[in-house]
CSV table of C-alpha atoms in Angstrom, one decimal:
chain,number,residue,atom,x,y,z
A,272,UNK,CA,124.4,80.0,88.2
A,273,UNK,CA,123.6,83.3,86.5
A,274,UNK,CA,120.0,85.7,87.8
A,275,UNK,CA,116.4,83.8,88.0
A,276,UNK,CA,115.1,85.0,84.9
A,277,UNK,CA,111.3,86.3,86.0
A,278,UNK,CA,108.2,87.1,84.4
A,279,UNK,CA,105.6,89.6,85.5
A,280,UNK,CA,102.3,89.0,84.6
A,281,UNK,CA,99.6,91.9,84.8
A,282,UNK,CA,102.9,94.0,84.0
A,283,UNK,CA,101.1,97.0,83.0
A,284,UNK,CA,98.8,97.4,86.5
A,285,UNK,CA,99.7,99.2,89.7
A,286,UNK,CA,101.3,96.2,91.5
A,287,UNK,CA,102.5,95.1,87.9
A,288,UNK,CA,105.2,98.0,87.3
A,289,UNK,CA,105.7,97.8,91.7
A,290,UNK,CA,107.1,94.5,90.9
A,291,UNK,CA,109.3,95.0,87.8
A,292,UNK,CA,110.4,97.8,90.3
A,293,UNK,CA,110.8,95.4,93.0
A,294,UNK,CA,112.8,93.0,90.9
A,295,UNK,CA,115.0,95.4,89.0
A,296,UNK,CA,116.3,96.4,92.7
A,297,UNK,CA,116.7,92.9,94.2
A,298,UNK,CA,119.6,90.9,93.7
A,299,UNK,CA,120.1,87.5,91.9
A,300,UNK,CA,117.0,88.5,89.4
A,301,UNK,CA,116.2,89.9,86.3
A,302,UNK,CA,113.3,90.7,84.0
A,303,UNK,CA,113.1,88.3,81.3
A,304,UNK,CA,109.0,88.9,80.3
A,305,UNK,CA,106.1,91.0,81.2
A,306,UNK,CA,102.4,89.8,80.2
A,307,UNK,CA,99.2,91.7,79.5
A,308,UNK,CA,96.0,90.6,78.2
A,309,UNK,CA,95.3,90.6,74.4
A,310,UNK,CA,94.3,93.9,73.4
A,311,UNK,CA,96.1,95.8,76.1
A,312,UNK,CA,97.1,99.4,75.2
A,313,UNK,CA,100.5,98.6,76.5
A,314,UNK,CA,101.0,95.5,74.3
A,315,UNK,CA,104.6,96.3,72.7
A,316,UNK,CA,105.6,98.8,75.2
A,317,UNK,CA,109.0,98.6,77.4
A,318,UNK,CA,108.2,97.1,80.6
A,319,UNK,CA,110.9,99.4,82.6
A,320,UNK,CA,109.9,102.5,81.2
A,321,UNK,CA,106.2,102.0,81.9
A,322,UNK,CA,107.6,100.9,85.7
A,323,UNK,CA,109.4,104.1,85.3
A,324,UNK,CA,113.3,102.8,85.4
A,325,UNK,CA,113.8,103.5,82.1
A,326,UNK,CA,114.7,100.8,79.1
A,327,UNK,CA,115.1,96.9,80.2
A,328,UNK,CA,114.6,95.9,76.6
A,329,UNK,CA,111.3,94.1,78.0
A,330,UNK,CA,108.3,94.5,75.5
A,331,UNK,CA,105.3,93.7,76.9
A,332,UNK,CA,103.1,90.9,75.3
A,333,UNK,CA,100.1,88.8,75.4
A,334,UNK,CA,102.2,85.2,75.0
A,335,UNK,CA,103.1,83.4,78.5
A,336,UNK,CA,103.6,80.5,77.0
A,337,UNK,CA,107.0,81.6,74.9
A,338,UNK,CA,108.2,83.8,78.2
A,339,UNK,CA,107.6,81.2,80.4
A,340,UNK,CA,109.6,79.0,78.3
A,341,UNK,CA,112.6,81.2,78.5
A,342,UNK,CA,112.1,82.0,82.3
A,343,UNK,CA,112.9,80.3,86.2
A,344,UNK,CA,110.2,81.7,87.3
A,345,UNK,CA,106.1,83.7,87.6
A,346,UNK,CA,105.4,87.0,89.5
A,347,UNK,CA,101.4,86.8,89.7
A,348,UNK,CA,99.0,89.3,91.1
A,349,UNK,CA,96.0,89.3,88.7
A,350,UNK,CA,92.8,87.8,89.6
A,351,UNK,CA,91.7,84.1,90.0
A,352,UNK,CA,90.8,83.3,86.8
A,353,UNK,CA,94.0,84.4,85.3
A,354,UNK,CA,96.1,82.7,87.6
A,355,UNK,CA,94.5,79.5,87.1
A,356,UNK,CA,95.6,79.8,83.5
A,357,UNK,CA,99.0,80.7,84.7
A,358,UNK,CA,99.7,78.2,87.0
A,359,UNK,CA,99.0,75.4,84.3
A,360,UNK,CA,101.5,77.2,82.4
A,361,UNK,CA,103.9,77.5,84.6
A,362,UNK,CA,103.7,73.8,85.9
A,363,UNK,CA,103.9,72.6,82.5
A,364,UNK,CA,107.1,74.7,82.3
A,365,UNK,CA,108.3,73.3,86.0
A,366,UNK,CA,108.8,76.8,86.8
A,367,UNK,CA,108.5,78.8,90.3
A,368,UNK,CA,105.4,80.5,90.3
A,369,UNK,CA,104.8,83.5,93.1
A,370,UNK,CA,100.5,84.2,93.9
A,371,UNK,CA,99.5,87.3,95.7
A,372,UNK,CA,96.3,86.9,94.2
A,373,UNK,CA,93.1,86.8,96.5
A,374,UNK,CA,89.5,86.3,96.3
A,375,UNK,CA,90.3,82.5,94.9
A,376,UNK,CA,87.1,80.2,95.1
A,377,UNK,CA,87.7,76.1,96.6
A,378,UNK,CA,87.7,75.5,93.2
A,379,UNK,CA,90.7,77.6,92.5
A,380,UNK,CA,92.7,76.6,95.2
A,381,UNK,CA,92.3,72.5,94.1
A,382,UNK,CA,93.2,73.5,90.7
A,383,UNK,CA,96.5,75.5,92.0
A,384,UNK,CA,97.3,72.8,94.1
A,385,UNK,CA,97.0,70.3,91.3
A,386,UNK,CA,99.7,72.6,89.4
A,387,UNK,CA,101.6,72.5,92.7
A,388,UNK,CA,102.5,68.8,92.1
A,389,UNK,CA,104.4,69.8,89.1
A,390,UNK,CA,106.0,72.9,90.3
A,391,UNK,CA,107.4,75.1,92.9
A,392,UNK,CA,103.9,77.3,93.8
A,393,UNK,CA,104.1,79.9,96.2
A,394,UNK,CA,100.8,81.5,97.3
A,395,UNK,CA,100.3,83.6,100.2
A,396,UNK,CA,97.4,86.3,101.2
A,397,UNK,CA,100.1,88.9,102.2
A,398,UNK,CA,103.5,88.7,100.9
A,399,UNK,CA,104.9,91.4,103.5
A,400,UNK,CA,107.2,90.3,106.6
A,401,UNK,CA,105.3,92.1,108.9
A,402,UNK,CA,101.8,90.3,108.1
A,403,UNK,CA,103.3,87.2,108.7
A,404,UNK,CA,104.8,87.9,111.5
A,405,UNK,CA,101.6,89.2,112.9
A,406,UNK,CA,99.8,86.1,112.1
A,407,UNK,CA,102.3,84.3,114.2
A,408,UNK,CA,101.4,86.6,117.2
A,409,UNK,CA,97.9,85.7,116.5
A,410,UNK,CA,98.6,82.0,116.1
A,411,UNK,CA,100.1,81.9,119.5
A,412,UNK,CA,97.9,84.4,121.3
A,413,UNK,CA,94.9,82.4,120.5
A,414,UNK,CA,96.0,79.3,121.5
A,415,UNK,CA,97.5,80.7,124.6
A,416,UNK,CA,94.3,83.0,125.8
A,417,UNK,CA,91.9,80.0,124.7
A,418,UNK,CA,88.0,80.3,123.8
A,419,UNK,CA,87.2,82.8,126.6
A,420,UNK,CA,89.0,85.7,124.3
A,421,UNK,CA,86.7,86.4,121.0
A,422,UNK,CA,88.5,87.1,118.4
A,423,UNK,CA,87.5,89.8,115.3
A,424,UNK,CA,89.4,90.7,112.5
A,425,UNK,CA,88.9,94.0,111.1
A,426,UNK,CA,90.5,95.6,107.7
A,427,UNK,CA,90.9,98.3,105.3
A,428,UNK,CA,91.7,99.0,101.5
A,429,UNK,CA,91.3,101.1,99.1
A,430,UNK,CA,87.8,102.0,97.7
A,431,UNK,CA,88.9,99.8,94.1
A,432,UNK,CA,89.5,96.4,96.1
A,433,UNK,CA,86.7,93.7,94.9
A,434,UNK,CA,87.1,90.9,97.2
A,435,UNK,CA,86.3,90.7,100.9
A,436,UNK,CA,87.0,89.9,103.1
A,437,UNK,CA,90.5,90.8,102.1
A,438,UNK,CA,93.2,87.6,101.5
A,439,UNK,CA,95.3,88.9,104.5
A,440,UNK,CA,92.0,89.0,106.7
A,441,UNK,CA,91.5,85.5,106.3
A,442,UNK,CA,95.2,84.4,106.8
A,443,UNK,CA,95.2,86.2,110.0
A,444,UNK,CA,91.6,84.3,110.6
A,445,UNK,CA,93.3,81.3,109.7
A,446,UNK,CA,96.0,81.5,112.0
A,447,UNK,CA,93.6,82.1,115.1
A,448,UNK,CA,91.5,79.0,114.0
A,449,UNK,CA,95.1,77.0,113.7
A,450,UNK,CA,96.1,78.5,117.5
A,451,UNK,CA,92.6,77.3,118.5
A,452,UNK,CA,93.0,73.8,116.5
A,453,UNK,CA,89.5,74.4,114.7
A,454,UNK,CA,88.7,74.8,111.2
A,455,UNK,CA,87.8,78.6,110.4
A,456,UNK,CA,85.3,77.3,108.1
A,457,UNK,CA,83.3,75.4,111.0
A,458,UNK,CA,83.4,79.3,113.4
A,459,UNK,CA,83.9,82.1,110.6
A,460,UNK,CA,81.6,84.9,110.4
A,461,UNK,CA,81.4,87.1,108.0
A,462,UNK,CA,78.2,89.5,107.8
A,463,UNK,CA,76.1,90.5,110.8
A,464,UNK,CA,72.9,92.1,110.4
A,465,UNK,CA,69.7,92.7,111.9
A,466,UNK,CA,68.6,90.8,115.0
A,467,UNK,CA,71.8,88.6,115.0
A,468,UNK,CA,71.4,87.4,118.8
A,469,UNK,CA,74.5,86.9,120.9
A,470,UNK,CA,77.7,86.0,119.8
A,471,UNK,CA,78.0,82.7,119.7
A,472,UNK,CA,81.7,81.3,121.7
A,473,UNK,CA,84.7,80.7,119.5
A,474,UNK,CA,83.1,82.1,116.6
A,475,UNK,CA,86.4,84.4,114.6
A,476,UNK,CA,84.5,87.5,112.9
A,477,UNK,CA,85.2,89.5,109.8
A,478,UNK,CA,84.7,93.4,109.1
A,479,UNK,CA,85.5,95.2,106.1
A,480,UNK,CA,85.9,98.8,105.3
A,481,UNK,CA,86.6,100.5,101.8
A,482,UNK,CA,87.6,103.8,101.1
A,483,UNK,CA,90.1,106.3,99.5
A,484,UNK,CA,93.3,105.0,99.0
A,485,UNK,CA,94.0,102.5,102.1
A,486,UNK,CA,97.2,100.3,101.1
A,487,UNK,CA,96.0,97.9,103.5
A,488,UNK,CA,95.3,98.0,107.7
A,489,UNK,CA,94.2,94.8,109.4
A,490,UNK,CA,94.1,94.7,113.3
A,491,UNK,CA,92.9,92.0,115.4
A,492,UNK,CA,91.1,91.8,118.4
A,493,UNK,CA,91.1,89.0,121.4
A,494,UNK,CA,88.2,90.6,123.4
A,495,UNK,CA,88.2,88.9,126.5
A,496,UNK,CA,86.6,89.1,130.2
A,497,UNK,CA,87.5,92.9,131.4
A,498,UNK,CA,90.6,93.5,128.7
A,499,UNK,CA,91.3,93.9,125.1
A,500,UNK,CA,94.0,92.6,122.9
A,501,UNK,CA,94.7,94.6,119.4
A,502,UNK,CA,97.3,93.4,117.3
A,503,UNK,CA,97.5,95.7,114.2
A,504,UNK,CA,99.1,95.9,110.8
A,505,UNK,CA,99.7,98.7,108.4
A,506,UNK,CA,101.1,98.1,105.1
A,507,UNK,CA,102.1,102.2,103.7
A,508,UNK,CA,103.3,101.1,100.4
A,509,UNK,CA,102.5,98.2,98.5
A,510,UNK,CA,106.2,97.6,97.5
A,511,UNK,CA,106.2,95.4,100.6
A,512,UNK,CA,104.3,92.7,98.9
A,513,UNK,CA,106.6,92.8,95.6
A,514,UNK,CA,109.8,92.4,97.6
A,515,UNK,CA,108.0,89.4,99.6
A,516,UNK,CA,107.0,88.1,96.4
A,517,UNK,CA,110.9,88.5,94.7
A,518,UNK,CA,111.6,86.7,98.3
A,519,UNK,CA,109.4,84.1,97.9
A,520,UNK,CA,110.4,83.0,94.4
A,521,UNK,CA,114.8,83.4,95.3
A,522,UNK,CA,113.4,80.7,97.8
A,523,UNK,CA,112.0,78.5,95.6
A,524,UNK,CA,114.4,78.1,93.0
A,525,UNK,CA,115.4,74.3,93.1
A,526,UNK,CA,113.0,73.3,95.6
A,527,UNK,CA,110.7,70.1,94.7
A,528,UNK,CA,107.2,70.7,93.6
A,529,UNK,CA,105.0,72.0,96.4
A,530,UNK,CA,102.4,74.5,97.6
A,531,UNK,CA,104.5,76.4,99.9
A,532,UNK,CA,103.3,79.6,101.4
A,533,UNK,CA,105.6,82.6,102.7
A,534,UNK,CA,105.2,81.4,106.2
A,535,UNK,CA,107.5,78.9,104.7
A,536,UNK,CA,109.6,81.3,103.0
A,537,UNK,CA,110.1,83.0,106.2
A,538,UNK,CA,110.6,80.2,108.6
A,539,UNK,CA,107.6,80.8,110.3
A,540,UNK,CA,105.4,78.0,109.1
A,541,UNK,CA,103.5,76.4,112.3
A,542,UNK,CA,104.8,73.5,114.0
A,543,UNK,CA,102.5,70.5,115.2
């Protein structure tokens, strides 16, 4: 079997040219198509030398569907709406398709899983080792320290992030709920102002900052009677989450049709 042949969609952004980067130095892949919106400055361009390798014979283009035709598999970190649109695509082409997109509604996440049925879909709030390795701490820590230990999650990005609380805020949110074995939608909090009263027992709280050029810091705390808990992550370049994401997608090549997530692709899903 020769190289998963991979697309990059948003191929002209920031985490776009980090993850033609990212593939270009992995193993076992190669850059078959890079995607921009219609009427993109960069339509036509040379996807490495925008990404700054140099020529791949790559032009960038505004057609998924013909690159996706001729490809294994998706790179996707865009925004919801556009990767709704590309995961249709990509199920109809029963190709692998990698999300590190966040700020995805309910809505969203049914339609992605719909596409999931038909293809390998991979979608994670953090595509980095170390985030999911920290939400396994937290998993475990708050099922082992109980209700008695409040738990908050606190994070920062950079000042041109629009969603918050930030996907990886919620994963880690998610995995306290799952140590607890209660839904974070039933004990999330998420703004707190004015005369809020006291906090009420097992709730899991949110805070965001936003400033400069933060990659991404999230640290959890299990406040609890006379001690503190901090368990703290700091991503320092964002070529973390494209080499997760060229993981992610090497794993999913010839798997059946699933949502998987990169707990999976890690080993580190939880169990029962």
């Amino acid at each position: 079997m020769g190289d998963m042949r991979l697309v990059v969609v948003g191929a002209a952004g920031r985490m776009g040219r980090t993850l033609i980067r990212a593939v270009t130095e992995a193993e076992g892949c190669v850059v078959t198509g890079a995607i921009e919106r219609s009427g993109s400055p960069d339509l036509g361009r040379d996807a490495g030398q925008l990404a700054g390798l140099g020529g791949l014979d790559v032009p960038i283009t505004d057609d998924p569907l013909t690159a996706f035709a001729k490809a294994d598999g998706v790179l996707d970190f865009t925004s919801p709406a556009s990767t709704v649109h590309f995961a249709e695509l990509a199920a109809q082409a029963r190709i692998v398709h990698v999300i590190g997109t966040t700020g995805c509604s309910a809505e969203d996440d049914a339609r992605l899983a719909a596409a999931a049925r038909h293809a390998v879909l991979g979608k994670s709030g953090n595509m980095s080792l170390g985030v999911n390795l920290l939400a396994q701490l937290v998993r475990e820590a708050a099922r082992a320290l109980g209700a008695d230990y409040d738990v908050e999650v606190l994070e920062m990005h950079h000042r041109m992030k629009v969603d918050a609380p930030s996907g990886t805020a919620l994963l880690l949110g998610k995995a306290a709920a799952e140590g607890r074995r209660v839904s974070l939608d039933d004990h999330s909090v998420r703004v707190r102002d004015g005369h809020t009263g006291a906090r009420r027992p097992g709730d899991i709280g949110f805070a965001t900052l936003r400033g400069g050029t933060v990659v991404g810091e999230h640290t959890v705390v299990l406040a609890g009677p006379h001690e503190r808990i901090e368990l703290t992550h700091r991503a320092e370049d964002r070529s973390i989450f494209a080499h997760g994401a060229v993981k992610a997608a090497l794993w999913g090549m010839g798997r059946k049709p699933g949502l998987y997530s990169m707990a999976d692709v890690l080993g580190l899903a939880p169990r029962g």
